[in-house]
Tab-separated table of C-alpha atoms and ligand atoms in Angstrom:
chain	number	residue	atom	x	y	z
A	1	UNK	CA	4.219	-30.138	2.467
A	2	UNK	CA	1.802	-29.846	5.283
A	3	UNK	CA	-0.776	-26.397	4.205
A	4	UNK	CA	-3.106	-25.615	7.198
A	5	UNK	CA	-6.144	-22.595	6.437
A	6	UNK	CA	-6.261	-20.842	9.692
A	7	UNK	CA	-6.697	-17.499	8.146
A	8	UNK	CA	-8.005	-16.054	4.183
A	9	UNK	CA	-4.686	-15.554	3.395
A	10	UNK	CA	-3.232	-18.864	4.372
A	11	UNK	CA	-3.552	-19.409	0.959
A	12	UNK	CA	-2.836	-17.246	-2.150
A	13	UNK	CA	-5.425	-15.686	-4.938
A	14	UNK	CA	-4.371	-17.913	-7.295
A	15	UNK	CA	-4.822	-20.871	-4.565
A	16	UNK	CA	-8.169	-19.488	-3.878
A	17	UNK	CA	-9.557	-19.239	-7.272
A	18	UNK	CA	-8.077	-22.905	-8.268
A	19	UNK	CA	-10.195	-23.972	-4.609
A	20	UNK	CA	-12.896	-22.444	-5.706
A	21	UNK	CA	-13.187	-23.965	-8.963
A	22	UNK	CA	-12.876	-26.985	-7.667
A	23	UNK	CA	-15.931	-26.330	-5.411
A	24	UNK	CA	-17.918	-25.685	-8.624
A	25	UNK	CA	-16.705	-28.856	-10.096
A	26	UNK	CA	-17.459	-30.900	-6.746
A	27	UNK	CA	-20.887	-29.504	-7.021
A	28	UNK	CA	-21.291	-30.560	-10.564
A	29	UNK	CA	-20.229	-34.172	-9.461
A	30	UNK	CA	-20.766	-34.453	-5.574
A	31	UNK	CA	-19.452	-38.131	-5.676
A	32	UNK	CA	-16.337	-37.443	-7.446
A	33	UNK	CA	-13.308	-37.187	-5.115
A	34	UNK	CA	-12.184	-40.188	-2.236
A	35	UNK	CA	-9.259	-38.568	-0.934
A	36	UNK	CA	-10.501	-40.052	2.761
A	37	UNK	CA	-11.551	-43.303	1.360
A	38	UNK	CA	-10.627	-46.119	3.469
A	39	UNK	CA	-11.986	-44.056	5.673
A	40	UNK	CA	-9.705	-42.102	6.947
A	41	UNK	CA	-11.446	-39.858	9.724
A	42	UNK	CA	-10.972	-36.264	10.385
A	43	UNK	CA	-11.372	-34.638	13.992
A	44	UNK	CA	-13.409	-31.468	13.947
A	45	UNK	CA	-13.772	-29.732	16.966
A	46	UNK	CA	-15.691	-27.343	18.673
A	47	UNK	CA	-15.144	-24.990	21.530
A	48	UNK	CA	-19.024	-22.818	20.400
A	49	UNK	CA	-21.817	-23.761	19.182
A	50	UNK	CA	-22.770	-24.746	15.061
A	51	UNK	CA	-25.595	-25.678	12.965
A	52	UNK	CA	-23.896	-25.756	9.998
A	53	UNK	CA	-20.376	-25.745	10.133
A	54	UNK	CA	-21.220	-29.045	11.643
A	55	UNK	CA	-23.216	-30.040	9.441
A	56	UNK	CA	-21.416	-29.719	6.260
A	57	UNK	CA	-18.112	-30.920	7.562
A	58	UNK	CA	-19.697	-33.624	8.469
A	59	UNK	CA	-21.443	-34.606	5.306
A	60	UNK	CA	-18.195	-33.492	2.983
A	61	UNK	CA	-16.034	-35.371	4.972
A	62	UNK	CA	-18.344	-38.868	4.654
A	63	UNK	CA	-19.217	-37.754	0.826
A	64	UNK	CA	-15.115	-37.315	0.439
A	65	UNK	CA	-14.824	-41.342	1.547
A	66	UNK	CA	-14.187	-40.207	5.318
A	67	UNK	CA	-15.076	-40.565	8.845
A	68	UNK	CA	-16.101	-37.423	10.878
A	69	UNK	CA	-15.152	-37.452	14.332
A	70	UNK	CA	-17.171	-34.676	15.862
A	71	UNK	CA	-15.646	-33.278	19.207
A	72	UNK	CA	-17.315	-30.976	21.919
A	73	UNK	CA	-14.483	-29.673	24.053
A	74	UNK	CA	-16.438	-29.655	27.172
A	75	UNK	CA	-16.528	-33.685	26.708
A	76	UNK	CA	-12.728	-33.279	25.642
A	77	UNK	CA	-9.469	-32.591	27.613
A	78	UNK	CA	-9.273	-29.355	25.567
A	79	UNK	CA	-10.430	-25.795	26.686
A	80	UNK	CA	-8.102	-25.485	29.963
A	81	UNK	CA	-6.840	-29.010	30.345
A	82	UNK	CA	-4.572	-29.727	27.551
A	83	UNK	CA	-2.798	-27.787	25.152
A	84	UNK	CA	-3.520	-27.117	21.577
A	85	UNK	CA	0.008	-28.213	21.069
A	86	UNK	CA	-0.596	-31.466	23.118
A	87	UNK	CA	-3.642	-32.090	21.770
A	88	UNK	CA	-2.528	-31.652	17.983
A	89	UNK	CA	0.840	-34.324	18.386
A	90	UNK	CA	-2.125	-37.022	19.485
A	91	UNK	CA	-4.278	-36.276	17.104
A	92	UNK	CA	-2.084	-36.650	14.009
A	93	UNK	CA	-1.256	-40.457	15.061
A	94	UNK	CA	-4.612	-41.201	14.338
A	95	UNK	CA	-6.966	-38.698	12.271
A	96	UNK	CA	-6.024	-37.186	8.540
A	97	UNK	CA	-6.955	-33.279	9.424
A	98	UNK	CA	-8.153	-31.185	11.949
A	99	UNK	CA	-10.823	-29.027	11.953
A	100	UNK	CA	-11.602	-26.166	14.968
A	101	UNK	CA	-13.771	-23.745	16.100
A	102	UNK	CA	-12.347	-22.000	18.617
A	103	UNK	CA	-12.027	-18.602	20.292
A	104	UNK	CA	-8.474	-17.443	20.235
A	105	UNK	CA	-6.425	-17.608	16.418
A	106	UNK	CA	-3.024	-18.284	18.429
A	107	UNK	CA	-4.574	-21.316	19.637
A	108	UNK	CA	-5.008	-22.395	16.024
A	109	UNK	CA	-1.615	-21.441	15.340
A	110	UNK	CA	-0.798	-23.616	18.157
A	111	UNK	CA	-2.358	-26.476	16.646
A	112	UNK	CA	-1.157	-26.286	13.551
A	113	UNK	CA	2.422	-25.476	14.664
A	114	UNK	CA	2.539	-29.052	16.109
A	115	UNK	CA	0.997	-31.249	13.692
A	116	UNK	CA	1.851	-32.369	10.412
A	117	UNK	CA	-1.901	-32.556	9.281
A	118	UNK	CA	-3.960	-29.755	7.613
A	119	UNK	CA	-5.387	-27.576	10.100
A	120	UNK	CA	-8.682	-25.891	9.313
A	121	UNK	CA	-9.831	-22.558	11.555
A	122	UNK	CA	-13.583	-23.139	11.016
A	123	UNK	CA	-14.717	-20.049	12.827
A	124	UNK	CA	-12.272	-18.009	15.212
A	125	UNK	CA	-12.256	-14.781	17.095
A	126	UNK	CA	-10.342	-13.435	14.216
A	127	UNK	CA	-11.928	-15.056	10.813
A	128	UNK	CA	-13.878	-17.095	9.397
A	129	UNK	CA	-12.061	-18.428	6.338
A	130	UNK	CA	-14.382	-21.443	5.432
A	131	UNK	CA	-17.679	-19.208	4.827
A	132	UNK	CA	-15.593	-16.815	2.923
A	133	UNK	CA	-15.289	-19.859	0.374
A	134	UNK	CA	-18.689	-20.584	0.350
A	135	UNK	CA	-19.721	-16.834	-0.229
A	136	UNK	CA	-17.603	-16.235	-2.975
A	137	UNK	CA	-18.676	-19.261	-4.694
A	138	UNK	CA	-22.285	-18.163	-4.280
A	139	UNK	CA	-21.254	-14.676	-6.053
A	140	UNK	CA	-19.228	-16.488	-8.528
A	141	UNK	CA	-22.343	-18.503	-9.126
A	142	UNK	CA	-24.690	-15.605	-9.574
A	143	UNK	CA	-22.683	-12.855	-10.607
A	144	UNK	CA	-20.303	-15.123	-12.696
A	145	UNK	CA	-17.097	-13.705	-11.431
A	146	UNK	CA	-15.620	-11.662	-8.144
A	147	UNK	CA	-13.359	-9.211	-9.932
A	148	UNK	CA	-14.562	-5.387	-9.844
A	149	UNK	CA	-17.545	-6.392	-7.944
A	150	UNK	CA	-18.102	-4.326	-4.587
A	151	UNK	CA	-19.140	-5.670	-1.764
A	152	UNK	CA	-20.423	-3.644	1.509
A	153	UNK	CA	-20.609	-5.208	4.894
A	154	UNK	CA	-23.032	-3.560	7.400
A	155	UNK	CA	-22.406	-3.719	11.360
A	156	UNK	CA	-19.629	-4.737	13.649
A	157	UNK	CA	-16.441	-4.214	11.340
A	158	UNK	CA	-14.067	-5.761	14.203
A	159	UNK	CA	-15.998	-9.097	14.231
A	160	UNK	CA	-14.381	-12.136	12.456
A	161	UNK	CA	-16.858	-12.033	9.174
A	162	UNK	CA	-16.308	-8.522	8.556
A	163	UNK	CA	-12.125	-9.444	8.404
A	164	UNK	CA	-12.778	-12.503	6.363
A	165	UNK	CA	-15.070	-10.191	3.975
A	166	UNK	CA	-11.698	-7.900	3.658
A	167	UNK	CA	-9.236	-10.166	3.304
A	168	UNK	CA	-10.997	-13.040	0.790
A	169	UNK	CA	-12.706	-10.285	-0.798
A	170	UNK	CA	-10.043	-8.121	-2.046
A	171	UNK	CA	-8.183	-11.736	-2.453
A	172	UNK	CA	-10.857	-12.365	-5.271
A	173	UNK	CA	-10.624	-8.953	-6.797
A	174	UNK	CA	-13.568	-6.928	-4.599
A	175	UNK	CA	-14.307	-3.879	-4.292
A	176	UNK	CA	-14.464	-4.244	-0.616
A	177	UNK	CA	-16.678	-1.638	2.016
A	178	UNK	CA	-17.042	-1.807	5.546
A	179	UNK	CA	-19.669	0.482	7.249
A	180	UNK	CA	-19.262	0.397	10.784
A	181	UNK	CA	-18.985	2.911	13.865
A	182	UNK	CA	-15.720	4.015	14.731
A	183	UNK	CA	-15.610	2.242	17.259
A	184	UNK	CA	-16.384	-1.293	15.387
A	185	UNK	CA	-13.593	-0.920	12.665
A	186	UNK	CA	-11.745	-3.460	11.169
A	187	UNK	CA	-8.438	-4.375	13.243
A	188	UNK	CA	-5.707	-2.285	11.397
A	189	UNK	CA	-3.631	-4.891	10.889
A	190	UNK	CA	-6.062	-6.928	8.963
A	191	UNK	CA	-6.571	-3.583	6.873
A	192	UNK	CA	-3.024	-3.418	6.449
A	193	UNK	CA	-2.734	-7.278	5.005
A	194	UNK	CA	-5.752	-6.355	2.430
A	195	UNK	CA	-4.176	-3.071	1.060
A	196	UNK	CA	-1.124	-4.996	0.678
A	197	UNK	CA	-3.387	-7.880	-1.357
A	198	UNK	CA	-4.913	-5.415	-3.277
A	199	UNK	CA	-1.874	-4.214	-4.754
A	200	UNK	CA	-1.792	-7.504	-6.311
A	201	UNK	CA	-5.321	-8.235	-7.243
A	202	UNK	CA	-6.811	-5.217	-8.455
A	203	UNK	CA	-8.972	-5.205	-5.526
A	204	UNK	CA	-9.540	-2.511	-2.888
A	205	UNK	CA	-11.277	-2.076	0.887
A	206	UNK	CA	-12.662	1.169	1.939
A	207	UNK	CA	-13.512	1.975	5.528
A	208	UNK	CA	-17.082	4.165	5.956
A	209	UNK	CA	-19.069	5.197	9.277
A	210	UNK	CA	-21.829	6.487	6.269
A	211	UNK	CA	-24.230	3.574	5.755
A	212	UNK	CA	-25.742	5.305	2.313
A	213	UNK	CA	-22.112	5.547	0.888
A	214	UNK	CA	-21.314	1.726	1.222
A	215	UNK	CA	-24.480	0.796	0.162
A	216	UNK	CA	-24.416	3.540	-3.266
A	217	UNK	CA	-24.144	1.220	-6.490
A	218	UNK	CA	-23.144	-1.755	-4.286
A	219	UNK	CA	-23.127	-5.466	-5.901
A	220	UNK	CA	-23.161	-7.405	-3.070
A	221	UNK	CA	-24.752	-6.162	0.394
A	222	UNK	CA	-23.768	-8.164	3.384
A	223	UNK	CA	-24.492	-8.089	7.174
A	224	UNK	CA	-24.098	-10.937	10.515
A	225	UNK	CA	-25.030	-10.631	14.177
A	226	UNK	CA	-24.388	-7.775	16.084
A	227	UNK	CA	-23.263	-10.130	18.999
A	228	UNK	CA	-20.747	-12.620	18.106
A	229	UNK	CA	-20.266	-16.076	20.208
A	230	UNK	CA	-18.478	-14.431	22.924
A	231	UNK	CA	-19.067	-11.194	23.117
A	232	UNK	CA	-22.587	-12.158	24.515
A	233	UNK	CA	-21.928	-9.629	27.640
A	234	UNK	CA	-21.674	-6.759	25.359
A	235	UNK	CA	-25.343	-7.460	24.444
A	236	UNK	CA	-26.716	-4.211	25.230
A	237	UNK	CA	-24.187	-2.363	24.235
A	238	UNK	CA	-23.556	-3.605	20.751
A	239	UNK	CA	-27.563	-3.366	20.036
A	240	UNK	CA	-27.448	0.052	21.044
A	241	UNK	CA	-24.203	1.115	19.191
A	242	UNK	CA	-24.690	-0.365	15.732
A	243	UNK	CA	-28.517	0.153	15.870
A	244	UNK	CA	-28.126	2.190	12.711
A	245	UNK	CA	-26.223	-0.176	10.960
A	246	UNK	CA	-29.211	-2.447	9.505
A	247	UNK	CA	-29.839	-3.649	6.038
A	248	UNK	CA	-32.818	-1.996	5.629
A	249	UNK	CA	-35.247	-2.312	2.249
A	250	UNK	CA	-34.377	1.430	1.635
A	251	UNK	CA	-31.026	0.604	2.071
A	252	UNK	CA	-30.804	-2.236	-0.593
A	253	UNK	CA	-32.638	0.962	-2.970
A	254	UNK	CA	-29.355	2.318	-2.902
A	255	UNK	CA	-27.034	-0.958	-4.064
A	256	UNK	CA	-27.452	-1.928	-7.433
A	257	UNK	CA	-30.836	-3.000	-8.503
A	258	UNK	CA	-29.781	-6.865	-9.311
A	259	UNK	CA	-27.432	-6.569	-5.883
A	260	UNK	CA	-27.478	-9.861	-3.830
A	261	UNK	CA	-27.874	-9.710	-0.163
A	262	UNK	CA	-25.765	-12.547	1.352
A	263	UNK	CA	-25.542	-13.291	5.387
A	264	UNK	CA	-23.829	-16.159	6.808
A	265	UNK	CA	-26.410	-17.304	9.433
A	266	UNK	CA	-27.654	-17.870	11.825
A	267	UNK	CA	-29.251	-14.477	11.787
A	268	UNK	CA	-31.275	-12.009	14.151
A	269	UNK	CA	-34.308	-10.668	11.485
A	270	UNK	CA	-35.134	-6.979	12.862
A	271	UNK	CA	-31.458	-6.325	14.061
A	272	UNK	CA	-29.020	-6.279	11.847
A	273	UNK	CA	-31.288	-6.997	8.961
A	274	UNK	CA	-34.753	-6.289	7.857
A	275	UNK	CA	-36.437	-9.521	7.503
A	276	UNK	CA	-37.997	-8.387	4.109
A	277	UNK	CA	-34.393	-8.332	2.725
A	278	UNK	CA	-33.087	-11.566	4.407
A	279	UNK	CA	-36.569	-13.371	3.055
A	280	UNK	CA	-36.793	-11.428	0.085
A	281	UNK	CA	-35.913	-11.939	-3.664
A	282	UNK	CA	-32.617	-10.619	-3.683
A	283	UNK	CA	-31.184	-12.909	-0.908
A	284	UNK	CA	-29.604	-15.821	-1.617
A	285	UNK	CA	-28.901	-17.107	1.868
A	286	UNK	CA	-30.171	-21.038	1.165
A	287	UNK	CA	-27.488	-20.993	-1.962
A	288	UNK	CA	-24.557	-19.928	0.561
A	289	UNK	CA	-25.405	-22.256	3.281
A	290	UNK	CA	-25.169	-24.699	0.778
A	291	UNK	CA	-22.199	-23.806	-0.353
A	292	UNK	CA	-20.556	-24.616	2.612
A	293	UNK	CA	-20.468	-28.273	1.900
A	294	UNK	CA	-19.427	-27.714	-1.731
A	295	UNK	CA	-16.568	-25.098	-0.723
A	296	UNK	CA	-14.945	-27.388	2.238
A	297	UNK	CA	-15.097	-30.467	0.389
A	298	UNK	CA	-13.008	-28.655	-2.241
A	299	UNK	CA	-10.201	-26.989	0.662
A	300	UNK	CA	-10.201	-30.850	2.229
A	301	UNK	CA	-9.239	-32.143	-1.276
A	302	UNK	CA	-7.168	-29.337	-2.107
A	303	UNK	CA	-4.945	-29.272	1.255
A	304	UNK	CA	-4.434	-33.191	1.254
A	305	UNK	CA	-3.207	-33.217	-2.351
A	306	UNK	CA	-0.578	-30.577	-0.690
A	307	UNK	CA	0.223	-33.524	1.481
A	308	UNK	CA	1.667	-35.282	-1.172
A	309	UNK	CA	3.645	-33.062	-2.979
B	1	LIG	N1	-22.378	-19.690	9.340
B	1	LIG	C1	-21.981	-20.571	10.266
B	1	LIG	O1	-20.803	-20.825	10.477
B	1	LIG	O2	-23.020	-21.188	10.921
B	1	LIG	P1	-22.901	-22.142	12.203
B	1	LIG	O3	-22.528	-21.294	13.367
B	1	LIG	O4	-24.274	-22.745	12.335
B	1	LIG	O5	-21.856	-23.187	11.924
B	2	LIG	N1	-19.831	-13.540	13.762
B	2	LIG	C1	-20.610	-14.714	14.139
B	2	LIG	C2	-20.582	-15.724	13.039
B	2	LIG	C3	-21.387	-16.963	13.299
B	2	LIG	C4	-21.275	-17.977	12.203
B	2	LIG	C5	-20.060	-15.282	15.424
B	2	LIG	O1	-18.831	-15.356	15.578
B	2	LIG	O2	-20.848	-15.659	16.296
């Protein structure tokens, strides 16, 4: 049956742990798995810009036996010209999965609603369910596990890495803070999805306008832009309104005193974090953009297995 990862929760806990382990394993043994050998290519596209999202799909699919097929949609009938729909039923005549970075989630739906290959959302308005993989292997791999940790994410709680952190997080048993403005909350709904996760996991999110309370005995502290691909207009604005929301070395004196600071990149030192934190000894930023590779080589192998059962 055809699985597609548009969102965290396309997949269950247990789905997410067995992916992750997997990553670990693939890590171990980079060579291992061929599921694309032949090769079989898979189309990623995107609609913004990537250093390395690109990258590692790109590299995981060719380690994984495969052929990338790397598409910009301004040099594609995509982004105004063609439907996602459209676009997906000629696609899945020639190319094993999809990949996309888009703007819009219901365009991913779209896609994936019309194709009988595995969809991946690899960065949306909405989420960003690949790094979430990559993060929580990096925590598994220096903190062991996810359960009971916390985690507290710093800065614009609406974006698509602060609803990722929610959702995967409290999937994997977090503790999960978001400190934000008012204003920059978390979409309720996506709230709404983790409480009802939680009940299951153990896990938990808690919603804070206080930056020293989500930092207090935090084990993971975690930030990103202020200014999302799209929301460049709002430049201004944003800088002004979560000015106070920085990771700060005083800051990271309040989480716990082995706490790692994670940040998915590409990052703006001086804004949203203090570049003595992001450089610094507790940051393990290299690790997690590694990660990627290790994490979406594992969700390739894992979703086309679900294509045979
Ligand atoms: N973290 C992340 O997705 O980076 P890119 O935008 O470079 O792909
Ligand atoms: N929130 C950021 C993440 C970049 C990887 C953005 O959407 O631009």
């Amino acid at each position: 049956m055809t699985r597609h990862f548009l969102r965290d929760d396309s997949i269950t806990p247990a789905e997410q742990a067995e992916i992750l382990d997997l990553a670990a394993e693939l890590k171990a043994d980079r060579w291992r798995e061929k599921p694309l050998a032949g090769p079989q290519t898979v189309a990623v596209i995107f609609d913004k810009s990537s250093t390395r999202t690109r990258v590692s799909f790109a590299v995981g699919i060719a380690d994984l036996g495969g052929s990338p097929l790397i598409i910009t949609t301004a040099s594609s009938q995509l982004g105004g010209k063609e439907t996602p729909a459209d676009t997906a039923r000629v696609l899945e005549r020639q190319v094993s999965a999809i990949v996309w970075r888009t703007y819009a989630q219901e365009g991913l739906e779209q896609m994936a609603a019309n194709t009988t290959v595995p969809v991946v959302n690899a960065l949306s308005d909405d989420f960003h369910p690949c790094q979430l993989l990559a993060d929580l292997l990096t925590i598994r791999e220096h903190k062991g596990a996810t359960q009971g940790l916390t985690m507290s994410f710093f800065g614009d709680g609406k974006s698509n890495m602060a609803h990722s952190y929610v959702i995967a997080g409290v999937m994997a048993g977090m503790h999960v803070r978001v400190a934000s403005p008012a204003d920059y909350a978390p979409r309720a709904d996506v709230i709404a999805d983790a409480d009802e996760i939680a009940k299951t996991t153990g896990g938990s999110v808690t919603l804070l306008t206080d930056v020293n309370e989500a930092a207090a005995g935090a084990d993971v502290m975690v930030t990103d832009t202020w200014v999302s691909m799209g929301k460049e207009e709002e430049k201004l604005e944003r800088l002004r309104d979560l000015g106070g929301y920085k990771v700060t070395t005083e800051l990271m004196q309040l989480a716990q005193p082995d706490a790692m600071f994670i940040h998915c990149l590409p990052a703006d030192r001086g804004y949203e974090v203090d570049a003595e934190v992001i450089d610094g000894p507790q940051s393990v930023i290299w690790d997690e953009a590694e990660n990627r590779l290790h994490a979406q080589k594992a969700l390739l192998v894992w979703l086309l297995r679900q294509q045979a059962v």
